[in-house]
Amino acid sequence: MGLSEPIKETLHQKNKTIISDVPFKDILVDLRCDEVLSDQEVVRLKKCCNNKETGFEFMNILQTRSDEDFFDFCKILKDSQIKNVKNLGLELEMMAKKSNQAHGPTLEKQANKNKSAH
């Protein structure tokens, strides 16, 4: 499956900000509950030495996921109590939707379609 090009582009543009600003160890349970990560991936990420390493590893994992997983990640960020993390979730979602406007159906519709197929 993999991520669509607009989402790949969004992640590429915001890679440094995501790695530096997202408190990954604080959201691992949420990522697992929303099935963005597997149990084994959570264990692997918990073994990372610091947030930067965890972020780097998470971004590698996210690159192999679906658009639906990207939007689940954005939702988790938007639910954060930390203002800059919440804003980052909103920004990522808006960037992905904006860059997708020229690519037919919206990513969110594709994600919802994929989710209902599960």
mmCIF file with all atom_site columns, C-alpha atoms in Angstrom:
data_model
loop_
_atom_site.group_PDB
_atom_site.id
_atom_site.type_symbol
_atom_site.label_atom_id
_atom_site.label_alt_id
_atom_site.label_comp_id
_atom_site.label_asym_id
_atom_site.label_entity_id
_atom_site.label_seq_id
_atom_site.pdbx_PDB_ins_code
_atom_site.Cartn_x
_atom_site.Cartn_y
_atom_site.Cartn_z
_atom_site.occupancy
_atom_site.B_iso_or_equiv
_atom_site.pdbx_formal_charge
_atom_site.auth_seq_id
_atom_site.auth_comp_id
_atom_site.auth_asym_id
_atom_site.auth_atom_id
_atom_site.pdbx_PDB_model_num
ATOM 1   C CA . MET A 1 1   ? 0.000   0.000  0.000  1.00 0.00 ? 1   MET A CA 1
ATOM 2   C CA . GLY A 1 2   ? 2.261   2.835  1.216  1.00 0.00 ? 2   GLY A CA 1
ATOM 3   C CA . LEU A 1 3   ? 1.755   6.543  1.575  1.00 0.00 ? 3   LEU A CA 1
ATOM 4   C CA . SER A 1 4   ? 0.490   8.708  -1.256 1.00 0.00 ? 4   SER A CA 1
ATOM 5   C CA . GLU A 1 5   ? 2.875   11.210 -2.810 1.00 0.00 ? 5   GLU A CA 1
ATOM 6   C CA . PRO A 1 6   ? 1.224   14.294 -1.210 1.00 0.00 ? 6   PRO A CA 1
ATOM 7   C CA . ILE A 1 7   ? 1.690   12.794 2.260  1.00 0.00 ? 7   ILE A CA 1
ATOM 8   C CA . LYS A 1 8   ? 5.262   11.733 1.510  1.00 0.00 ? 8   LYS A CA 1
ATOM 9   C CA . GLU A 1 9   ? 5.952   15.309 0.427  1.00 0.00 ? 9   GLU A CA 1
ATOM 10  C CA . THR A 1 10  ? 4.360   16.697 3.598  1.00 0.00 ? 10  THR A CA 1
ATOM 11  C CA . LEU A 1 11  ? 6.424   14.386 5.812  1.00 0.00 ? 11  LEU A CA 1
ATOM 12  C CA . HIS A 1 12  ? 9.588   15.278 3.923  1.00 0.00 ? 12  HIS A CA 1
ATOM 13  C CA . GLN A 1 13  ? 8.951   19.008 4.384  1.00 0.00 ? 13  GLN A CA 1
ATOM 14  C CA . LYS A 1 14  ? 8.188   18.700 8.113  1.00 0.00 ? 14  LYS A CA 1
ATOM 15  C CA . ASN A 1 15  ? 10.579  15.848 8.986  1.00 0.00 ? 15  ASN A CA 1
ATOM 16  C CA . LYS A 1 16  ? 12.905  17.872 11.254 1.00 0.00 ? 16  LYS A CA 1
ATOM 17  C CA . THR A 1 17  ? 10.019  19.541 13.074 1.00 0.00 ? 17  THR A CA 1
ATOM 18  C CA . ILE A 1 18  ? 8.230   16.238 13.639 1.00 0.00 ? 18  ILE A CA 1
ATOM 19  C CA . ILE A 1 19  ? 11.367  14.567 14.998 1.00 0.00 ? 19  ILE A CA 1
ATOM 20  C CA . SER A 1 20  ? 12.256  17.468 17.270 1.00 0.00 ? 20  SER A CA 1
ATOM 21  C CA . ASP A 1 21  ? 8.801   18.520 18.541 1.00 0.00 ? 21  ASP A CA 1
ATOM 22  C CA . VAL A 1 22  ? 6.728   15.353 18.952 1.00 0.00 ? 22  VAL A CA 1
ATOM 23  C CA . PRO A 1 23  ? 7.032   13.637 22.362 1.00 0.00 ? 23  PRO A CA 1
ATOM 24  C CA . PHE A 1 24  ? 7.040   10.146 20.851 1.00 0.00 ? 24  PHE A CA 1
ATOM 25  C CA . LYS A 1 25  ? 7.391   8.151  24.059 1.00 0.00 ? 25  LYS A CA 1
ATOM 26  C CA . ASP A 1 26  ? 4.271   9.914  25.386 1.00 0.00 ? 26  ASP A CA 1
ATOM 27  C CA . ILE A 1 27  ? 2.145   8.909  22.386 1.00 0.00 ? 27  ILE A CA 1
ATOM 28  C CA . LEU A 1 28  ? 3.333   5.331  21.780 1.00 0.00 ? 28  LEU A CA 1
ATOM 29  C CA . VAL A 1 29  ? 0.288   3.829  23.531 1.00 0.00 ? 29  VAL A CA 1
ATOM 30  C CA . ASP A 1 30  ? -2.059  5.985  21.454 1.00 0.00 ? 30  ASP A CA 1
ATOM 31  C CA . LEU A 1 31  ? -0.236  4.981  18.267 1.00 0.00 ? 31  LEU A CA 1
ATOM 32  C CA . ARG A 1 32  ? -0.635  1.325  19.256 1.00 0.00 ? 32  ARG A CA 1
ATOM 33  C CA . CYS A 1 33  ? -4.311  1.691  20.218 1.00 0.00 ? 33  CYS A CA 1
ATOM 34  C CA . ASP A 1 34  ? -5.039  3.288  16.833 1.00 0.00 ? 34  ASP A CA 1
ATOM 35  C CA . GLU A 1 35  ? -3.093  0.442  15.163 1.00 0.00 ? 35  GLU A CA 1
ATOM 36  C CA . VAL A 1 36  ? -0.549  2.774  13.606 1.00 0.00 ? 36  VAL A CA 1
ATOM 37  C CA . LEU A 1 37  ? 2.139   0.683  15.334 1.00 0.00 ? 37  LEU A CA 1
ATOM 38  C CA . SER A 1 38  ? 2.386   -2.999 16.195 1.00 0.00 ? 38  SER A CA 1
ATOM 39  C CA . ASP A 1 39  ? 3.357   -4.305 19.630 1.00 0.00 ? 39  ASP A CA 1
ATOM 40  C CA . GLN A 1 40  ? 6.829   -5.151 18.319 1.00 0.00 ? 40  GLN A CA 1
ATOM 41  C CA . GLU A 1 41  ? 7.298   -1.658 16.906 1.00 0.00 ? 41  GLU A CA 1
ATOM 42  C CA . VAL A 1 42  ? 6.315   -0.092 20.226 1.00 0.00 ? 42  VAL A CA 1
ATOM 43  C CA . VAL A 1 43  ? 8.892   -2.264 21.995 1.00 0.00 ? 43  VAL A CA 1
ATOM 44  C CA . ARG A 1 44  ? 11.510  -1.278 19.401 1.00 0.00 ? 44  ARG A CA 1
ATOM 45  C CA . LEU A 1 45  ? 10.745  2.431  19.800 1.00 0.00 ? 45  LEU A CA 1
ATOM 46  C CA . LYS A 1 46  ? 10.822  2.219  23.598 1.00 0.00 ? 46  LYS A CA 1
ATOM 47  C CA . LYS A 1 47  ? 14.409  0.940  23.339 1.00 0.00 ? 47  LYS A CA 1
ATOM 48  C CA . CYS A 1 48  ? 15.572  4.113  21.592 1.00 0.00 ? 48  CYS A CA 1
ATOM 49  C CA . CYS A 1 49  ? 17.980  6.260  23.613 1.00 0.00 ? 49  CYS A CA 1
ATOM 50  C CA . ASN A 1 50  ? 16.283  9.627  23.150 1.00 0.00 ? 50  ASN A CA 1
ATOM 51  C CA . ASN A 1 51  ? 13.323  11.347 21.505 1.00 0.00 ? 51  ASN A CA 1
ATOM 52  C CA . LYS A 1 52  ? 15.303  12.232 18.388 1.00 0.00 ? 52  LYS A CA 1
ATOM 53  C CA . GLU A 1 53  ? 16.220  8.590  17.771 1.00 0.00 ? 53  GLU A CA 1
ATOM 54  C CA . THR A 1 54  ? 12.639  7.513  18.506 1.00 0.00 ? 54  THR A CA 1
ATOM 55  C CA . GLY A 1 55  ? 11.346  10.123 16.057 1.00 0.00 ? 55  GLY A CA 1
ATOM 56  C CA . PHE A 1 56  ? 13.746  9.007  13.360 1.00 0.00 ? 56  PHE A CA 1
ATOM 57  C CA . GLU A 1 57  ? 12.717  5.366  13.770 1.00 0.00 ? 57  GLU A CA 1
ATOM 58  C CA . PHE A 1 58  ? 9.020   6.285  13.863 1.00 0.00 ? 58  PHE A CA 1
ATOM 59  C CA . MET A 1 59  ? 9.331   8.266  10.631 1.00 0.00 ? 59  MET A CA 1
ATOM 60  C CA . ASN A 1 60  ? 10.915  5.236  8.957  1.00 0.00 ? 60  ASN A CA 1
ATOM 61  C CA . ILE A 1 61  ? 7.982   3.091  10.100 1.00 0.00 ? 61  ILE A CA 1
ATOM 62  C CA . LEU A 1 62  ? 5.380   5.675  9.039  1.00 0.00 ? 62  LEU A CA 1
ATOM 63  C CA . GLN A 1 63  ? 6.847   5.752  5.512  1.00 0.00 ? 63  GLN A CA 1
ATOM 64  C CA . THR A 1 64  ? 5.691   2.127  5.104  1.00 0.00 ? 64  THR A CA 1
ATOM 65  C CA . ARG A 1 65  ? 2.150   2.793  6.301  1.00 0.00 ? 65  ARG A CA 1
ATOM 66  C CA . SER A 1 66  ? -1.092  3.963  4.710  1.00 0.00 ? 66  SER A CA 1
ATOM 67  C CA . ASP A 1 67  ? -2.605  7.426  4.385  1.00 0.00 ? 67  ASP A CA 1
ATOM 68  C CA . GLU A 1 68  ? -5.116  6.352  7.031  1.00 0.00 ? 68  GLU A CA 1
ATOM 69  C CA . ASP A 1 69  ? -2.238  5.810  9.491  1.00 0.00 ? 69  ASP A CA 1
ATOM 70  C CA . PHE A 1 70  ? -0.879  9.267  8.675  1.00 0.00 ? 70  PHE A CA 1
ATOM 71  C CA . PHE A 1 71  ? -4.254  10.847 9.477  1.00 0.00 ? 71  PHE A CA 1
ATOM 72  C CA . ASP A 1 72  ? -4.468  8.790  12.703 1.00 0.00 ? 72  ASP A CA 1
ATOM 73  C CA . PHE A 1 73  ? -1.030  10.190 13.643 1.00 0.00 ? 73  PHE A CA 1
ATOM 74  C CA . CYS A 1 74  ? -2.290  13.724 12.901 1.00 0.00 ? 74  CYS A CA 1
ATOM 75  C CA . LYS A 1 75  ? -5.361  13.112 15.083 1.00 0.00 ? 75  LYS A CA 1
ATOM 76  C CA . ILE A 1 76  ? -3.185  11.975 17.986 1.00 0.00 ? 76  ILE A CA 1
ATOM 77  C CA . LEU A 1 77  ? -1.072  15.114 17.642 1.00 0.00 ? 77  LEU A CA 1
ATOM 78  C CA . LYS A 1 78  ? -4.181  17.326 17.445 1.00 0.00 ? 78  LYS A CA 1
ATOM 79  C CA . ASP A 1 79  ? -5.442  15.770 20.694 1.00 0.00 ? 79  ASP A CA 1
ATOM 80  C CA . SER A 1 80  ? -2.247  16.730 22.522 1.00 0.00 ? 80  SER A CA 1
ATOM 81  C CA . GLN A 1 81  ? -2.326  19.132 25.470 1.00 0.00 ? 81  GLN A CA 1
ATOM 82  C CA . ILE A 1 82  ? 0.930   20.672 24.176 1.00 0.00 ? 82  ILE A CA 1
ATOM 83  C CA . LYS A 1 83  ? 0.056   23.642 21.987 1.00 0.00 ? 83  LYS A CA 1
ATOM 84  C CA . ASN A 1 84  ? 2.898   23.322 19.449 1.00 0.00 ? 84  ASN A CA 1
ATOM 85  C CA . VAL A 1 85  ? 2.237   19.568 19.060 1.00 0.00 ? 85  VAL A CA 1
ATOM 86  C CA . LYS A 1 86  ? -1.482  20.216 18.545 1.00 0.00 ? 86  LYS A CA 1
ATOM 87  C CA . ASN A 1 87  ? -0.656  22.900 15.974 1.00 0.00 ? 87  ASN A CA 1
ATOM 88  C CA . LEU A 1 88  ? 1.773   20.560 14.205 1.00 0.00 ? 88  LEU A CA 1
ATOM 89  C CA . GLY A 1 89  ? -0.986  17.951 13.849 1.00 0.00 ? 89  GLY A CA 1
ATOM 90  C CA . LEU A 1 90  ? -3.290  20.555 12.327 1.00 0.00 ? 90  LEU A CA 1
ATOM 91  C CA . GLU A 1 91  ? -0.541  21.824 10.022 1.00 0.00 ? 91  GLU A CA 1
ATOM 92  C CA . LEU A 1 92  ? 0.404   18.344 8.784  1.00 0.00 ? 92  LEU A CA 1
ATOM 93  C CA . GLU A 1 93  ? -3.207  17.510 8.029  1.00 0.00 ? 93  GLU A CA 1
ATOM 94  C CA . MET A 1 94  ? -3.803  20.802 6.192  1.00 0.00 ? 94  MET A CA 1
ATOM 95  C CA . MET A 1 95  ? -0.567  20.489 4.191  1.00 0.00 ? 95  MET A CA 1
ATOM 96  C CA . ALA A 1 96  ? -1.432  16.955 3.077  1.00 0.00 ? 96  ALA A CA 1
ATOM 97  C CA . LYS A 1 97  ? -4.963  17.942 2.068  1.00 0.00 ? 97  LYS A CA 1
ATOM 98  C CA . LYS A 1 98  ? -3.765  21.074 0.279  1.00 0.00 ? 98  LYS A CA 1
ATOM 99  C CA . SER A 1 99  ? -1.086  19.255 -1.712 1.00 0.00 ? 99  SER A CA 1
ATOM 100 C CA . ASN A 1 100 ? -3.663  16.608 -2.651 1.00 0.00 ? 100 ASN A CA 1
ATOM 101 C CA . GLN A 1 101 ? -6.181  19.026 -4.176 1.00 0.00 ? 101 GLN A CA 1
ATOM 102 C CA . ALA A 1 102 ? -4.861  18.360 -7.690 1.00 0.00 ? 102 ALA A CA 1
ATOM 103 C CA . HIS A 1 103 ? -4.874  14.561 -7.225 1.00 0.00 ? 103 HIS A CA 1
ATOM 104 C CA . GLY A 1 104 ? -8.532  13.518 -7.500 1.00 0.00 ? 104 GLY A CA 1
ATOM 105 C CA . PRO A 1 105 ? -10.392 12.285 -4.379 1.00 0.00 ? 105 PRO A CA 1
ATOM 106 C CA . THR A 1 106 ? -9.241  13.661 -1.087 1.00 0.00 ? 106 THR A CA 1
ATOM 107 C CA . LEU A 1 107 ? -6.823  11.667 1.037  1.00 0.00 ? 107 LEU A CA 1
ATOM 108 C CA . GLU A 1 108 ? -9.293  11.658 3.880  1.00 0.00 ? 108 GLU A CA 1
ATOM 109 C CA . LYS A 1 109 ? -11.939 10.002 1.693  1.00 0.00 ? 109 LYS A CA 1
ATOM 110 C CA . GLN A 1 110 ? -9.357  7.419  0.625  1.00 0.00 ? 110 GLN A CA 1
ATOM 111 C CA . ALA A 1 111 ? -8.416  6.836  4.251  1.00 0.00 ? 111 ALA A CA 1
ATOM 112 C CA . ASN A 1 112 ? -12.058 6.458  5.267  1.00 0.00 ? 112 ASN A CA 1
ATOM 113 C CA . LYS A 1 113 ? -12.624 4.062  2.373  1.00 0.00 ? 113 LYS A CA 1
ATOM 114 C CA . ASN A 1 114 ? -9.615  1.986  3.477  1.00 0.00 ? 114 ASN A CA 1
ATOM 115 C CA . LYS A 1 115 ? -10.792 2.024  7.102  1.00 0.00 ? 115 LYS A CA 1
ATOM 116 C CA . SER A 1 116 ? -14.256 0.738  6.203  1.00 0.00 ? 116 SER A CA 1
ATOM 117 C CA . ALA A 1 117 ? -12.663 -2.075 4.185  1.00 0.00 ? 117 ALA A CA 1
ATOM 118 C CA . HIS A 1 118 ? -10.965 -3.437 7.351  1.00 0.00 ? 118 HIS A CA 1
#
